[in-house]
Amino acid sequence: MPDCLNLEIAGINCAITADGLKIVQHADPAYQHFFRTDGIRSSDIDITIRTDIMPDTLGMNKIFDSGESWSLFRAGRDYFLIFQPPVFNTPYLTARMDHTLTQITIYCSEHLINHTGERTTVSNPVQYPLDQIILMHYLAQTQGALIHAAGMDMDGSGYIFPGQSGAGKSTLARQFFGRKDFN
């Protein structure tokens, strides 16, 4: 288990470190292609995982509430993402982000900390929906965008099928596979 994970999505490199803890990578195979171990370049976003006391949002300005599991607060020039699904009485994760979204501190609750004998590890919290929220806001500041879509290459041309979850993007892309006129 590494002291630092390097996650690269869309050419954006996130260096993830933890205060004296080893980080356990995702079991989700969808993320495995995004972890970098070869020729790590400088990071665009530095993420530090901490396991001490989470910041208190009392007195902060709430600027968004998903209505389900997370809320966004602002204090000065910093933003705070609070993840608290209805099954939890307290937040299981708080992410403090500077206004440029290049420095992020993630405070993890006990739900992400693993104690095995004398060894303590932390599960990598940079996964859905936190990864998408970070990338969406980072790209918005750098003239980019995050699009929920399926894509494919046909005869050297790229095709993107954007849409909300369940709209049929993947089904449409799969219909092209196996066709004789599809390369």
Coordinates of C-alpha atoms in Angstrom, one line a residue:
M1 CA 0.0 0.0 0.0
P2 CA 1.5 3.3 -1.1
D3 CA 2.3 6.4 1.0
C4 CA 1.0 8.4 -2.0
L5 CA -1.5 7.6 -4.7
N6 CA -1.4 9.3 -8.0
L7 CA -4.8 9.4 -9.7
E8 CA -4.8 10.8 -13.2
I9 CA -8.1 11.5 -15.0
A10 CA -8.4 13.5 -18.2
G11 CA -4.7 14.6 -17.9
I12 CA -5.3 16.0 -14.4
N13 CA -3.0 14.4 -11.8
C14 CA -4.1 14.2 -8.2
A15 CA -1.5 13.3 -5.6
I16 CA -3.2 11.8 -2.6
T17 CA -1.2 11.5 0.7
A18 CA -2.2 10.6 4.2
D19 CA -0.7 11.9 7.5
G20 CA 1.5 8.9 8.5
L21 CA -1.0 6.3 7.2
K22 CA -0.9 3.9 4.3
I23 CA -3.7 4.4 1.8
V24 CA -5.8 1.4 0.6
Q25 CA -6.7 1.7 -3.1
H26 CA -10.2 1.2 -4.4
A27 CA -11.4 -2.4 -5.0
D28 CA -13.5 -0.9 -7.8
P29 CA -11.8 -2.1 -11.1
A30 CA -13.2 1.0 -12.9
Y31 CA -10.5 3.1 -11.1
Q32 CA -7.5 0.9 -11.7
H33 CA -6.7 2.4 -15.1
F34 CA -6.4 5.8 -13.5
F35 CA -3.8 5.1 -10.8
R36 CA -0.3 6.1 -12.1
T37 CA 2.9 4.4 -11.0
D38 CA 5.0 5.2 -14.1
G39 CA 6.8 8.5 -14.5
I40 CA 4.7 10.5 -12.1
R41 CA 4.6 14.1 -13.2
S42 CA 3.9 17.1 -10.9
S43 CA 0.4 17.1 -9.5
D44 CA -2.3 19.5 -10.5
I45 CA -4.3 18.8 -7.3
D46 CA -2.6 18.0 -3.9
I47 CA -4.9 16.0 -1.7
T48 CA -4.0 15.3 2.0
I49 CA -6.0 12.8 4.0
R50 CA -6.3 13.5 7.7
T51 CA -8.0 11.6 10.5
D52 CA -8.2 14.2 13.2
I53 CA -11.2 16.4 14.1
M54 CA -13.4 17.5 11.2
P55 CA -14.0 21.2 10.7
D56 CA -17.3 22.5 12.1
T57 CA -19.5 24.0 9.5
L58 CA -21.6 26.0 12.1
G59 CA -21.4 29.6 11.0
M60 CA -20.4 28.8 7.5
N61 CA -22.5 29.8 4.5
K62 CA -24.2 26.8 2.9
I63 CA -24.2 27.4 -0.8
F64 CA -25.5 24.0 -2.0
D65 CA -27.4 21.0 -0.7
S66 CA -27.8 17.8 -2.8
G67 CA -30.8 16.9 -0.8
E68 CA -29.3 13.4 -0.3
S69 CA -25.8 12.9 0.9
W70 CA -23.6 16.0 0.6
S71 CA -23.6 19.8 1.0
L72 CA -21.2 22.6 0.0
F73 CA -20.3 25.4 2.4
R74 CA -18.1 28.4 2.1
A75 CA -15.9 30.1 4.7
G76 CA -13.8 33.0 3.3
R77 CA -12.0 31.7 0.2
D78 CA -12.3 28.0 1.2
Y79 CA -15.0 25.6 0.3
F80 CA -16.1 22.6 2.5
L81 CA -17.8 19.6 1.0
I82 CA -19.6 17.7 3.8
F83 CA -20.6 14.0 3.1
Q84 CA -23.3 12.8 5.4
P85 CA -25.8 10.2 3.8
P86 CA -29.0 9.7 5.8
V87 CA -27.7 6.5 7.3
F88 CA -25.0 8.4 9.2
N89 CA -25.6 10.7 12.3
T90 CA -22.4 12.6 11.6
P91 CA -20.4 13.4 8.5
Y92 CA -18.2 10.5 7.4
L93 CA -16.0 12.8 5.3
T94 CA -15.3 16.5 5.0
A95 CA -13.2 18.0 2.2
R96 CA -11.7 21.4 2.6
M97 CA -10.7 23.0 -0.7
D98 CA -8.9 26.2 -1.4
H99 CA -10.5 28.6 -4.0
T100 CA -8.3 27.2 -6.8
L101 CA -9.1 23.6 -6.0
T102 CA -5.4 22.8 -6.1
Q103 CA -5.0 22.1 -2.3
I104 CA -7.6 19.8 -0.7
T105 CA -7.6 18.4 2.8
I106 CA -10.0 15.5 3.4
Y107 CA -11.0 14.7 7.0
C108 CA -12.1 11.1 7.3
S109 CA -14.3 9.6 10.1
E110 CA -13.7 6.2 11.6
H111 CA -15.8 4.7 8.8
L112 CA -12.8 5.1 6.4
I113 CA -10.1 4.1 8.9
N114 CA -9.1 0.4 9.1
H115 CA -7.4 -1.0 12.2
T116 CA -5.8 -4.4 11.7
G117 CA -3.7 -5.5 14.7
E118 CA -1.0 -2.8 15.1
R119 CA -1.5 -1.5 11.6
T120 CA -3.8 1.4 10.7
T121 CA -4.8 2.3 7.1
V122 CA -7.2 4.6 5.5
S123 CA -9.5 3.8 2.6
N124 CA -8.9 6.2 -0.3
P125 CA -11.9 8.6 -0.1
V126 CA -11.3 10.1 -3.6
Q127 CA -14.1 8.2 -5.3
Y128 CA -17.6 8.8 -6.4
P129 CA -19.1 11.4 -5.9
L130 CA -16.1 13.3 -4.5
D131 CA -13.9 12.7 -7.5
Q132 CA -16.5 14.0 -9.9
I133 CA -17.2 17.1 -7.8
I134 CA -13.5 17.9 -7.6
L135 CA -12.9 17.4 -11.3
M136 CA -16.1 19.3 -12.3
H137 CA -15.1 22.4 -10.3
Y138 CA -11.4 22.2 -11.2
L139 CA -12.2 21.9 -15.0
A140 CA -14.7 24.8 -14.8
Q141 CA -11.8 27.0 -13.6
T142 CA -9.5 25.8 -16.3
Q143 CA -11.8 26.2 -19.3
G144 CA -12.9 22.5 -19.3
A145 CA -16.0 20.5 -18.5
L146 CA -17.0 17.2 -17.1
I147 CA -19.7 15.5 -19.2
H148 CA -21.7 12.4 -18.1
A149 CA -21.5 10.4 -21.4
A150 CA -20.6 7.2 -23.2
G151 CA -18.1 7.5 -26.0
M152 CA -16.7 5.4 -28.9
D153 CA -14.3 5.6 -31.8
M154 CA -15.7 4.7 -35.3
D155 CA -13.5 4.9 -38.4
G156 CA -11.2 7.4 -36.6
S157 CA -14.0 9.7 -35.5
G158 CA -15.1 10.1 -31.9
Y159 CA -18.7 10.0 -30.9
I160 CA -20.1 11.1 -27.6
F161 CA -23.5 10.2 -26.2
P162 CA -24.2 12.6 -23.3
G163 CA -27.2 12.1 -21.0
Q164 CA -28.3 11.5 -17.4
S165 CA -28.0 8.2 -15.7
G166 CA -30.4 5.6 -17.3
A167 CA -30.8 7.5 -20.5
G168 CA -29.4 4.7 -22.6
K169 CA -25.9 6.0 -23.4
S170 CA -24.1 2.6 -22.8
T171 CA -26.9 0.7 -24.5
L172 CA -26.6 2.8 -27.6
A173 CA -22.8 2.5 -27.7
R174 CA -23.0 -1.4 -27.2
Q175 CA -25.4 -1.6 -30.2
F176 CA -22.5 -0.7 -32.5
F177 CA -20.2 -3.5 -31.3
G178 CA -20.2 -6.6 -33.4
R179 CA -21.6 -4.9 -36.5
K180 CA -19.7 -5.6 -39.7
D181 CA -19.6 -1.9 -40.7
F182 CA -18.2 -0.9 -37.3
N183 CA -14.4 -0.8 -36.8

